[in-house]
XYZ file of C-alpha atoms in Angstrom:
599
model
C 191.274 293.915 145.808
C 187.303 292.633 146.048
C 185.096 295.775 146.251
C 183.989 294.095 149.674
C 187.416 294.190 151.015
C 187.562 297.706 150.005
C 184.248 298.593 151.699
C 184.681 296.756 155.053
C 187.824 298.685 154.831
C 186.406 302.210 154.687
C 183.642 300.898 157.351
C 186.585 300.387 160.060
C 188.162 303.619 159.048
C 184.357 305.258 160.116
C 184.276 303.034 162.837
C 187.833 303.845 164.386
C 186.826 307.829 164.215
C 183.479 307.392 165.841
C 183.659 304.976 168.469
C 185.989 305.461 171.944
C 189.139 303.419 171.752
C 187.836 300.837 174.229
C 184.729 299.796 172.664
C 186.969 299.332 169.268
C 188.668 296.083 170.054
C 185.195 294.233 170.755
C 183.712 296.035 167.667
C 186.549 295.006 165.425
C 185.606 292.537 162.476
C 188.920 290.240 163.689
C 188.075 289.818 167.336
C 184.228 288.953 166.578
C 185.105 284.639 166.968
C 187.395 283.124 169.752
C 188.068 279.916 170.193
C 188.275 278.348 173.541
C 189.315 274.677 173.342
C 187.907 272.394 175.938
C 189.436 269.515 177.829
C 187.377 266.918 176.969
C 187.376 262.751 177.190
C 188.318 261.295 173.854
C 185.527 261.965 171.111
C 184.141 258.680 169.091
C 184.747 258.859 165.538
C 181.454 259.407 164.754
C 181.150 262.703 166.980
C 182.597 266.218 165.795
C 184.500 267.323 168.932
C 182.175 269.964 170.779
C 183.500 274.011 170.663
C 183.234 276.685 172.973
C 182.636 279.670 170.627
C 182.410 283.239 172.053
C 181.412 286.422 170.299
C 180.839 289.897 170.233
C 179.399 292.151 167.373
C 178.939 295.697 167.622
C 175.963 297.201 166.200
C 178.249 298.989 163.611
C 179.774 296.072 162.345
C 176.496 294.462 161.637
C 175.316 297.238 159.659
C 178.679 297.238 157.511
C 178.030 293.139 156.973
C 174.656 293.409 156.339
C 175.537 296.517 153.664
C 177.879 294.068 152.037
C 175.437 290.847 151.808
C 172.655 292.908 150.354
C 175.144 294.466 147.687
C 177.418 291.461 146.815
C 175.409 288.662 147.662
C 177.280 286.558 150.042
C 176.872 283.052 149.733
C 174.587 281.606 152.894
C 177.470 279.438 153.686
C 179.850 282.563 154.540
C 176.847 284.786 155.915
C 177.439 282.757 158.884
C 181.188 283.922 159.565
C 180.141 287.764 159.369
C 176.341 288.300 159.479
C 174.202 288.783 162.157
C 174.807 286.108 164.866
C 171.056 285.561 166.074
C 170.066 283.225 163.742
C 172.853 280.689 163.827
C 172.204 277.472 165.974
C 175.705 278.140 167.943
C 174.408 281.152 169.818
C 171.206 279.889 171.696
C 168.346 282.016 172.244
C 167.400 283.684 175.630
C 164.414 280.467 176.977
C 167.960 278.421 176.417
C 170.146 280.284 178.409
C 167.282 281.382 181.037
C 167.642 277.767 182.347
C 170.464 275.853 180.797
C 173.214 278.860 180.511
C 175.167 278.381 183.822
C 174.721 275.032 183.448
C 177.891 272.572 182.919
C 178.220 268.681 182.950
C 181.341 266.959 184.508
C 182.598 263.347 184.764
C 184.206 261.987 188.473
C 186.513 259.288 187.901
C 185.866 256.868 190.988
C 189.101 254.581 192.505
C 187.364 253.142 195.886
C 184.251 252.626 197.758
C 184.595 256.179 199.897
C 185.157 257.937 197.078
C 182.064 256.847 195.817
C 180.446 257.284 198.867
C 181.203 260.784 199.711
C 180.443 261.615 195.967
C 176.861 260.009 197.207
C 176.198 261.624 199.809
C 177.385 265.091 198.445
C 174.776 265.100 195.672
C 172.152 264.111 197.722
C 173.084 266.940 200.114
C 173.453 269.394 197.378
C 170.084 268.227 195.042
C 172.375 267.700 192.070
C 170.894 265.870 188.366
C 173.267 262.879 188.364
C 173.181 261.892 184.286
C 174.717 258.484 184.383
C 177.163 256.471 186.197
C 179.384 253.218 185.963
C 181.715 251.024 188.715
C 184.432 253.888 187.043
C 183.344 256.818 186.212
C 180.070 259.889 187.416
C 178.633 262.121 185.589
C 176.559 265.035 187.153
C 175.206 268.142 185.925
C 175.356 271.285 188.018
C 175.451 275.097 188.129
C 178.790 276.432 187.720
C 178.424 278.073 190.903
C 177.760 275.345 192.669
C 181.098 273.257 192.062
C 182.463 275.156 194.997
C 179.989 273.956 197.219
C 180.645 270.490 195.851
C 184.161 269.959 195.788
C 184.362 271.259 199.430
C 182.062 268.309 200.439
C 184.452 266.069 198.426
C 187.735 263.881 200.115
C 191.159 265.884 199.073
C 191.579 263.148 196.153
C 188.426 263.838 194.153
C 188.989 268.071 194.363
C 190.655 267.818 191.319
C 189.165 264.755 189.428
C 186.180 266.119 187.545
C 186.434 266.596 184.178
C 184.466 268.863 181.957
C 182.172 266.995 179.208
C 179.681 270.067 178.547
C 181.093 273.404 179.773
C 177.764 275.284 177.752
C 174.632 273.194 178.420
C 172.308 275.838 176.587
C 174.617 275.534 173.577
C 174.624 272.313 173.532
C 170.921 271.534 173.780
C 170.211 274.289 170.868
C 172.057 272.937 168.368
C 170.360 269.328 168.347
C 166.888 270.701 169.753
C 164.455 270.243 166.377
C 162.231 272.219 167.971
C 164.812 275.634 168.593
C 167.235 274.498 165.330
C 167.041 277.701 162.979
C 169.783 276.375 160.046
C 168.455 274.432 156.865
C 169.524 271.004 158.041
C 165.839 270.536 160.002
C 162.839 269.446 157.605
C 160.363 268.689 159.178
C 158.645 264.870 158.742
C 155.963 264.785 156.487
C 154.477 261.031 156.214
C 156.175 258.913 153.541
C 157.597 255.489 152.894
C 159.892 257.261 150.391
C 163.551 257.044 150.691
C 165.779 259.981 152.185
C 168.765 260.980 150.473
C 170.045 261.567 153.323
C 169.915 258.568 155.537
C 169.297 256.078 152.726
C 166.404 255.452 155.369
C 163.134 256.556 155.589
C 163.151 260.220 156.434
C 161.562 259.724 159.601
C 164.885 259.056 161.035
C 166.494 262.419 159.510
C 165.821 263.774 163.292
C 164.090 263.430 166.054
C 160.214 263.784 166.496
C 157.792 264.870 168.563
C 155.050 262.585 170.023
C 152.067 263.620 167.596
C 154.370 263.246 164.741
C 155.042 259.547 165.665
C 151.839 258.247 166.840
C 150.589 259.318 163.080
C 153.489 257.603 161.580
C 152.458 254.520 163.849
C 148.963 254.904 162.408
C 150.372 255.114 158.718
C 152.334 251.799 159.432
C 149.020 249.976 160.522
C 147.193 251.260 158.247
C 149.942 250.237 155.307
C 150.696 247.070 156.386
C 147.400 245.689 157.874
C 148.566 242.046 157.744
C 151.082 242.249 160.319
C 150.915 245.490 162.119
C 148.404 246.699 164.476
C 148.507 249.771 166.615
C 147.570 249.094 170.511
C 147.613 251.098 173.829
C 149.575 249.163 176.363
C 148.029 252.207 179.370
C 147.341 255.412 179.972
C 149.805 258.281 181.686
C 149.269 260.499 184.733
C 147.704 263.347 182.366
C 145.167 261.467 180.819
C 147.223 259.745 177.747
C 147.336 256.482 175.979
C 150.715 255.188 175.800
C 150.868 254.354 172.417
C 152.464 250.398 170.982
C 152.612 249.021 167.705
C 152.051 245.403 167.662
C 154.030 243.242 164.939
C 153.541 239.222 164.057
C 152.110 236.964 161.532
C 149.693 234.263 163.359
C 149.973 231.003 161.055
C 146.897 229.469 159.498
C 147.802 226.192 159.542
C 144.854 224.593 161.439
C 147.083 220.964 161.975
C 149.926 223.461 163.943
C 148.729 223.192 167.918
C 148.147 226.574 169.120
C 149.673 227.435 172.439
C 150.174 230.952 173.626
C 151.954 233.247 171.593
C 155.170 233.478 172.428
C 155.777 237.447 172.682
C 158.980 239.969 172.560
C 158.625 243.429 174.446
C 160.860 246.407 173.252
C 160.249 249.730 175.171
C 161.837 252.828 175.441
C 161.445 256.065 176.640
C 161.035 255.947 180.263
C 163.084 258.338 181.195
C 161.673 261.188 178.981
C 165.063 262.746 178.366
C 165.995 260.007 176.415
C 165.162 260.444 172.890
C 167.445 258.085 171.065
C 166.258 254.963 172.936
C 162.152 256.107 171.334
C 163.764 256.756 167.841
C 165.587 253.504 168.164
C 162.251 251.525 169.084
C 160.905 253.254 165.816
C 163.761 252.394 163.914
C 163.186 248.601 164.644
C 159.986 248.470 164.360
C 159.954 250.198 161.295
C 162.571 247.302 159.908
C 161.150 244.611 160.671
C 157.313 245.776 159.630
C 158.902 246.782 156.129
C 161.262 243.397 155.664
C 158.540 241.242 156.359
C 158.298 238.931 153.049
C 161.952 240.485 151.895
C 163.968 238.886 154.239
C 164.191 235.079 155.320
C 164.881 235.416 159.152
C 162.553 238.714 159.351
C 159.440 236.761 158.467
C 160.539 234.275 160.289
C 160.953 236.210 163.761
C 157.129 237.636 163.231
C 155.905 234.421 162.558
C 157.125 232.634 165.718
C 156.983 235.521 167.715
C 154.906 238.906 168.428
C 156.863 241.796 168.638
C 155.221 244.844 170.813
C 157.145 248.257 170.336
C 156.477 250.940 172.723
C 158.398 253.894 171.850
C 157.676 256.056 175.240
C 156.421 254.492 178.411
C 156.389 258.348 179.449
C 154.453 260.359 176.906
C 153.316 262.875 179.179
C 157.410 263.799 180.037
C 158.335 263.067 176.435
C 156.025 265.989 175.340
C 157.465 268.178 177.898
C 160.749 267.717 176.931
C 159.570 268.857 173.413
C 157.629 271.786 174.628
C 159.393 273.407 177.799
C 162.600 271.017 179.356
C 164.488 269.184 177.738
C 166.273 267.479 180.068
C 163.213 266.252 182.067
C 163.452 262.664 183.545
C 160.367 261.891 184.974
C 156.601 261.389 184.430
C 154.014 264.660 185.296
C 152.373 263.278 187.813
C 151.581 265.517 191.211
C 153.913 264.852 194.295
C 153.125 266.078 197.664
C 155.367 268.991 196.661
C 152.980 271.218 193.852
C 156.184 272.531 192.456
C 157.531 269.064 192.700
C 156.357 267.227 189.783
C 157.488 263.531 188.803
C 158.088 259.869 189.911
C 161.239 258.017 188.285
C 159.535 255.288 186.277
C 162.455 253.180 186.713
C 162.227 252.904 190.326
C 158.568 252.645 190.837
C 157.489 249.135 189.942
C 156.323 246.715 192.704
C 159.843 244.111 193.117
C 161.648 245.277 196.020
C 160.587 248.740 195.461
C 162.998 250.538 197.809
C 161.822 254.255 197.283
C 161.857 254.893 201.326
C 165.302 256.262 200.482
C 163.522 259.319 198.049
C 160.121 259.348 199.832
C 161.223 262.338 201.680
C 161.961 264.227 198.857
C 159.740 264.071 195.521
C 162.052 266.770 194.045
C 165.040 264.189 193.298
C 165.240 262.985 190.024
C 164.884 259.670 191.367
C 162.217 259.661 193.436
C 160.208 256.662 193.588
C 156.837 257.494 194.981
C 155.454 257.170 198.159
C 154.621 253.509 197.593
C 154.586 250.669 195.174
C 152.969 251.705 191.517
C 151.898 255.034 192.333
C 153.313 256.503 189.080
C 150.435 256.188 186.690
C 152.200 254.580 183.812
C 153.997 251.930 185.753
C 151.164 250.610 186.916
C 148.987 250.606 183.786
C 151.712 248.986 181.851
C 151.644 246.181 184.648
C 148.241 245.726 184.525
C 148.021 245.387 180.742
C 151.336 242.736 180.818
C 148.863 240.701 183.270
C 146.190 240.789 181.345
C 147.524 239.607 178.304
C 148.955 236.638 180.521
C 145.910 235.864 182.162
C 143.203 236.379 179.391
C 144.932 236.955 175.822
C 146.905 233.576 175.532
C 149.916 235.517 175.686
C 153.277 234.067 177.050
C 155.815 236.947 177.327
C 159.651 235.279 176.151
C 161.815 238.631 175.799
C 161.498 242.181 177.550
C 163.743 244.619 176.628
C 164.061 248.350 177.472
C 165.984 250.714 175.864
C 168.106 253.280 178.195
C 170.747 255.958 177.365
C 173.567 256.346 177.608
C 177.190 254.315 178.464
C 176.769 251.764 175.576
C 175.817 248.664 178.283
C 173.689 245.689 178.387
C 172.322 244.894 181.882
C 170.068 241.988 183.159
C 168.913 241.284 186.262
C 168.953 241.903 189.218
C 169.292 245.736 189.700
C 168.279 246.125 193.141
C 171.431 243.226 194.538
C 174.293 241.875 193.738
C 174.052 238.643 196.515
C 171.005 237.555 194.824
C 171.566 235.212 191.974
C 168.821 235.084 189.003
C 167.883 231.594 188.011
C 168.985 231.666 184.623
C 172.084 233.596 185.258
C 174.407 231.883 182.389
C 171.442 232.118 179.900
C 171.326 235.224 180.565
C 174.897 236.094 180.557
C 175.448 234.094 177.280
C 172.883 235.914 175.116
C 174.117 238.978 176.497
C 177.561 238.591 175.166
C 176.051 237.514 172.108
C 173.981 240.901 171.815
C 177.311 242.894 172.313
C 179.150 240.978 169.602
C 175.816 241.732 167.142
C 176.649 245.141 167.880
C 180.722 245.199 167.891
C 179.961 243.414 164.591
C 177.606 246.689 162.970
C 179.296 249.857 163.465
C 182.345 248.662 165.848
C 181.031 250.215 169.211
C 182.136 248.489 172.333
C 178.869 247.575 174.792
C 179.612 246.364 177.940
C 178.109 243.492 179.934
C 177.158 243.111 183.570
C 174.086 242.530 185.932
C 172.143 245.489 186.608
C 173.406 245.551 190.214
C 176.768 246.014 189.288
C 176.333 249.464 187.479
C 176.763 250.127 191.048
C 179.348 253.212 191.235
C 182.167 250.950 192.634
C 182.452 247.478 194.100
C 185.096 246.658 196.917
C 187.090 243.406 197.012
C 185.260 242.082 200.143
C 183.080 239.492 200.180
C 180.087 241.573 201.074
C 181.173 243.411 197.383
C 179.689 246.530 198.797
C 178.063 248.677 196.511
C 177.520 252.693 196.340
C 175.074 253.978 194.093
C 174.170 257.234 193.042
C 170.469 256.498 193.083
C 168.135 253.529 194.615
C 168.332 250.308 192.942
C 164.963 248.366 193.359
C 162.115 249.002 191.879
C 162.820 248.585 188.232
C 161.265 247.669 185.395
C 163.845 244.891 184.541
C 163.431 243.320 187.822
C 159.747 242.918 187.530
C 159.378 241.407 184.581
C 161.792 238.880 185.061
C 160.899 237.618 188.380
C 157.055 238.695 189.113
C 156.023 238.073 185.448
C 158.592 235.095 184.442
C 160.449 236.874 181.630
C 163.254 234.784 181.415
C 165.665 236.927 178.609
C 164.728 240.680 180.273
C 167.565 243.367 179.449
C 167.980 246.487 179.897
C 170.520 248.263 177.361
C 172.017 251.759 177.343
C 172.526 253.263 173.815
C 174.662 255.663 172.939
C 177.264 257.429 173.573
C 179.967 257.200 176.633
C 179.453 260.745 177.558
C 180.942 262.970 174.957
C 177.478 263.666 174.188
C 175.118 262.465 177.075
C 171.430 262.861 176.690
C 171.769 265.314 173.488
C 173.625 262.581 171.018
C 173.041 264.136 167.833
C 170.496 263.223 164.675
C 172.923 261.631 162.818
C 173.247 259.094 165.255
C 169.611 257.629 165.008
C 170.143 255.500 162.076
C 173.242 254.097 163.415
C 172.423 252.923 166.963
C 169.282 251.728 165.406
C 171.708 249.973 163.014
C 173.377 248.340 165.790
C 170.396 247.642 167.994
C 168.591 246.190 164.597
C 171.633 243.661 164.901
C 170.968 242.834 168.213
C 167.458 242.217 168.118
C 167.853 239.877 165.405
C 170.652 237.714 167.249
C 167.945 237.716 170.527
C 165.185 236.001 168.088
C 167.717 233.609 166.450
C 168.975 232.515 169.853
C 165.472 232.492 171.429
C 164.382 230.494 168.433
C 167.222 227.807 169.025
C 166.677 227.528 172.347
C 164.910 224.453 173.779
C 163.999 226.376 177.204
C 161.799 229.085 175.435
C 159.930 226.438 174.309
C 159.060 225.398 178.114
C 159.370 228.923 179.628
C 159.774 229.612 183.059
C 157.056 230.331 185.531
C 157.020 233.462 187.838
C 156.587 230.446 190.319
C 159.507 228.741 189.825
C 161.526 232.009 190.029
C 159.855 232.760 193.312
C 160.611 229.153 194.899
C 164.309 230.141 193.896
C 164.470 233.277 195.474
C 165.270 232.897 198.953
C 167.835 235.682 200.054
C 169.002 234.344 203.283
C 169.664 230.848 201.887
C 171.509 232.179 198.381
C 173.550 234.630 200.953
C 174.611 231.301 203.056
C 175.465 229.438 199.969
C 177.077 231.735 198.932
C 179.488 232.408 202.001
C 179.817 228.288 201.714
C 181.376 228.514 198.234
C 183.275 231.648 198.499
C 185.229 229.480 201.833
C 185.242 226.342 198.703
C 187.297 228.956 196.796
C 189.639 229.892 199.263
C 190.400 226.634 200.328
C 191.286 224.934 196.642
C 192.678 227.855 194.280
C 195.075 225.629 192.217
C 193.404 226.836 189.316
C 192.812 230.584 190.095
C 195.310 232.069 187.984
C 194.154 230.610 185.068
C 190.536 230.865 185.264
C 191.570 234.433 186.353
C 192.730 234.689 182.778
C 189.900 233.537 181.250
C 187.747 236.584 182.471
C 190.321 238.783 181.862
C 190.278 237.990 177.979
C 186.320 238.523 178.654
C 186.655 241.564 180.087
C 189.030 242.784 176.967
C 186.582 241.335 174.721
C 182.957 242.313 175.728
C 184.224 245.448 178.218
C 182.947 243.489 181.328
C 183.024 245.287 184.522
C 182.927 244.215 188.214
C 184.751 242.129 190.493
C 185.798 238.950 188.752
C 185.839 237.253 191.773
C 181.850 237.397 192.348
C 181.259 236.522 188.558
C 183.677 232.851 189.143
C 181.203 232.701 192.176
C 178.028 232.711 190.259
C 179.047 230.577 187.342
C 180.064 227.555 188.978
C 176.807 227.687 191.328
């Protein structure tokens, strides 16, 4: 028998004749780890499942561990299973529990409009932090005491629907915080082009970072690779800020090629500040292209025919705080009429049918929009910059992209309706289905494909196609570049995951979404380089001339009576989107897409 066996033997014999019979089944050595499984959605492969773990160690026990590490040396991997709990990342410390510890996340599965609706209306009723949604499915994060409440403002078939995606919220933000993680696996950056053993990448993307930590890197990669990289400021925040860009592209020399205005690609991220993997995945692409510049044929071709501008965070001041006191903040910092009220969604306050009288009552939702147009700092500053470079740079925007998390989708516009159809609606739709097979193609994650408007919560069969949402719809970035600015290919994409890990998807997903999103990119310069159109572009005018609600809503109506009239070929063309839907995980009412396409 190991001496160690022996002495945590004699340690229990103490412990039985010292302590009162109750307090010896929490102190013994074999009830110090439970297990509680969880019922969870299917995990992805590349996601260990997530596990409750509950414990309780007496302070004799600790003593008769920490007696036995000091004398036989237990290796650090097993210190974990019978030392001192404190410093493990399962067990999170008190500033983690003080505001995330009753804290759970659950998923609604939606069937029909009023269940949708009544889910609506109870979370604005109740003030609850909705984390994402789709036509199927609603994810909210509440207070376990609070689901009561809830469920009683809920229609006899939802009572029983939610299921549990994050039943300990501290937990679960501790163990992929950088900033709170206590084990060996966090080293922090240090600035190098080296390789990391561990990512095959550039250690940068071993974790997460904070903001100071990548606005040097962005420095180091101007400063490296001065021929093609420039760092720019694309506005200023609420608290005083730049917001931070890197600008990539190689202008040619050629004096005989005509110079017209450079055609330019936009990839942000970061708006909502909660959202670190869609700023690490900006980095990550930026970071790939910069270095394959002169390596790689269709690299140096994409920054000589285009400028690529890379904002990591369009909301540095929320990004810090996230970093420094919540981690699940959304918003920017800016003052509301409410001093203990802070924020304005930066999603829902640009200037396109801005639509935030629904939230204008209440600055303390998570989507509130302002009290008017622009009012949040950064939204406006970022418009006025994209203008500028329009009006006095020679710049001609082509591409805007902004990265979102999560649900794995790719969105463009409109967001704020579903009866309005965008100009370029089959361009739009085609290169969309092209990015998701890019990224099928890379790591074999499914990203669906819809308009913006139909992220809606669920869509009815009528021809209204009614749509619930859990928040307001206009006002969005996407929107605004596409019609007030003339971006014809603007996209919004959600990263990773589909819920199993929400907001707090895990390090060793960086370098694979930015994998995948790599992919992408490179399929949206290769189509936007072989198509005829970019070479034209589309003027804000012409978009503007197009968009005339009450005559689309008319036509419309007009071809939806078509339709009903001839259907010999329904069943077949039904078909066809069905194979789309099974193939690029399209969602909506087929019905309305037939509509649009053969406008």
């Amino acid at each position: 028998m190991p001496l160690s066996n022996l002495f945590r033997g004699i340690c229990m014999i103490i412990l039985i004749s010292v302590l009162p019979i109750q307090e010896l089944a929490s102190a013994s050595p074999f009830n110090q780890v439970r297990i509680q499984p969880l019922t969870t959605p299917p995990q992805s492969p590349a996601f260990p499942p997530p596990v409750s773990i509950d414990t309780s160690t007496s302070l004799w026990s600790k003593i008769c561990n920490n007696i036995i590490q000091s004398i036989w040396t237990v290796p650090e991997s097993q210190r974990k299973a019978v030392g001192d709990q404190s410093g493990n990342s399962q067990f999170p410390p008190s500033k983690y529990v003080a505001r995330y510890g009753n804290d759970v996340v659950l998923r609604f599965k939606i069937r029909n409009v009023e269940e949708a609706k009544a889910l609506s209306e109870a979370v604005n009723v109740l003030f609850l932090d909705v984390w994402e949604f789709t036509h199927e499915w609603v994810d909210i994060r509440l207070a376990k005491d609070v689901v009561p409440s809830l469920l009683g403002l809920l229609p006899k078939s939802l009572e029983h629907a939610p299921t549990p995606l994050i039943d300990d919220l501290a937990k679960s933000i501790y163990q992929v915080d950088p900033s709170g993680r206590r084990d060996s696996s966090y080293n922090p950056f240090s600035l190098t082009l080296r390789t990391s053993h561990e990512s095959k990448s550039n250690p940068f993307f071993d974790d997460y970072q904070p903001l100071n930590t990548i606005v040097h890197w962005m420095r180091l990669l101007g400063d490296l690779f001065k021929s093609h990289v420039r760092l720019i400021s694309v506005g200023t925040t609420a608290e005083g800020r730049n917001i931070p860009a890197i600008r990539v592209g190689v202008h040619p020399t050629n004096s005989e090629r005509p110079s017209g205005p450079r055609k330019t690609i936009i990839i942000s991220g970061g708006s909502h500040a909660r959202e670190w993997i869609s700023t690490s995945t900006v980095n990550y692409v930026a970071y790939s292209l910069i270095t394959w510049y002169g390596k790689s044929y269709s690299v140096t071709k994409l920054l000589e025919e285009f400028d690529w501008v890379f904002i990591p965070t369009l909301n540095p001041d929320g990004y810090i705080y996230t970093w420094e006191v919540d981690r699940l903040w959304r918003k920017n910092r800016q003052e509301t009429s409410i001093r203990f009220c802070r924020g304005i969604d930066l999603e829902r306050a640009w200037g396109f049918q801005w639509d935030g009288e629904k939230t204008r009552s209440n600055p303390c939702s998570e989507s509130y929009a302002g009290d008017e147009p622009f009012e949040a700092v950064e939204a406006q500053s970022f418009a006025d910059w994209a203008r500028n470079e329009t009006k006095d740079n020679n710049v001609e925007f082509v591409g805007f992209i902004d990265l979102h998390s999560y649900s794995q989708q790719i969105l463009y516009p409109y967001s704020y309706t579903c009866v309005i159809t965008p100009p370029s609606l089959e361009n739009l739709e085609e290169l969309a289905m092209g990015l998701a097979k890019s990224i099928r193609l890379t790591h074999g994650e499914i990203y669906g494909v819809s308009s913006a408007c139909e992220g809606g919560v669920a869509v009815d069969g009528s021809v209204e196609n009614e749509t619930i949402r859990m928040e307001a719809a206009g006002g969005s970035a996407l929107d605004w570049f596409y019609h007030e600015l003339g971006v014809k290919y603007s996209y919004q994409i959600k990263l990773r995951d589909t819920g199993s890990y929400g907001f707090l998807v895990p390090k060793e997903s960086i370098v694979p979404t930015g994998d995948e999103i790599l992919s992408a990119i490179n399929y949206f310069g290769k189509f936007l380089l072989s198509s005829s159109e970019v070479e034209t572009g589309l003027s804000p005018s012409s978009f503007k001339a197009d968009h005339n609600p009450e005559a689309q809503q008319k036509e419309a109506e007009e071809t939806v009576q078509n339709i009903q009239e001839s259907s010999q070929d329904d069943s077949l063309e039904k078909e066809d989107f069905e194979e789309e839907d099974e193939l690029y995980g399209w969602s909506g009412d087929w019905e309305l897409r037939r509509r649009r396409r053969r406008r």
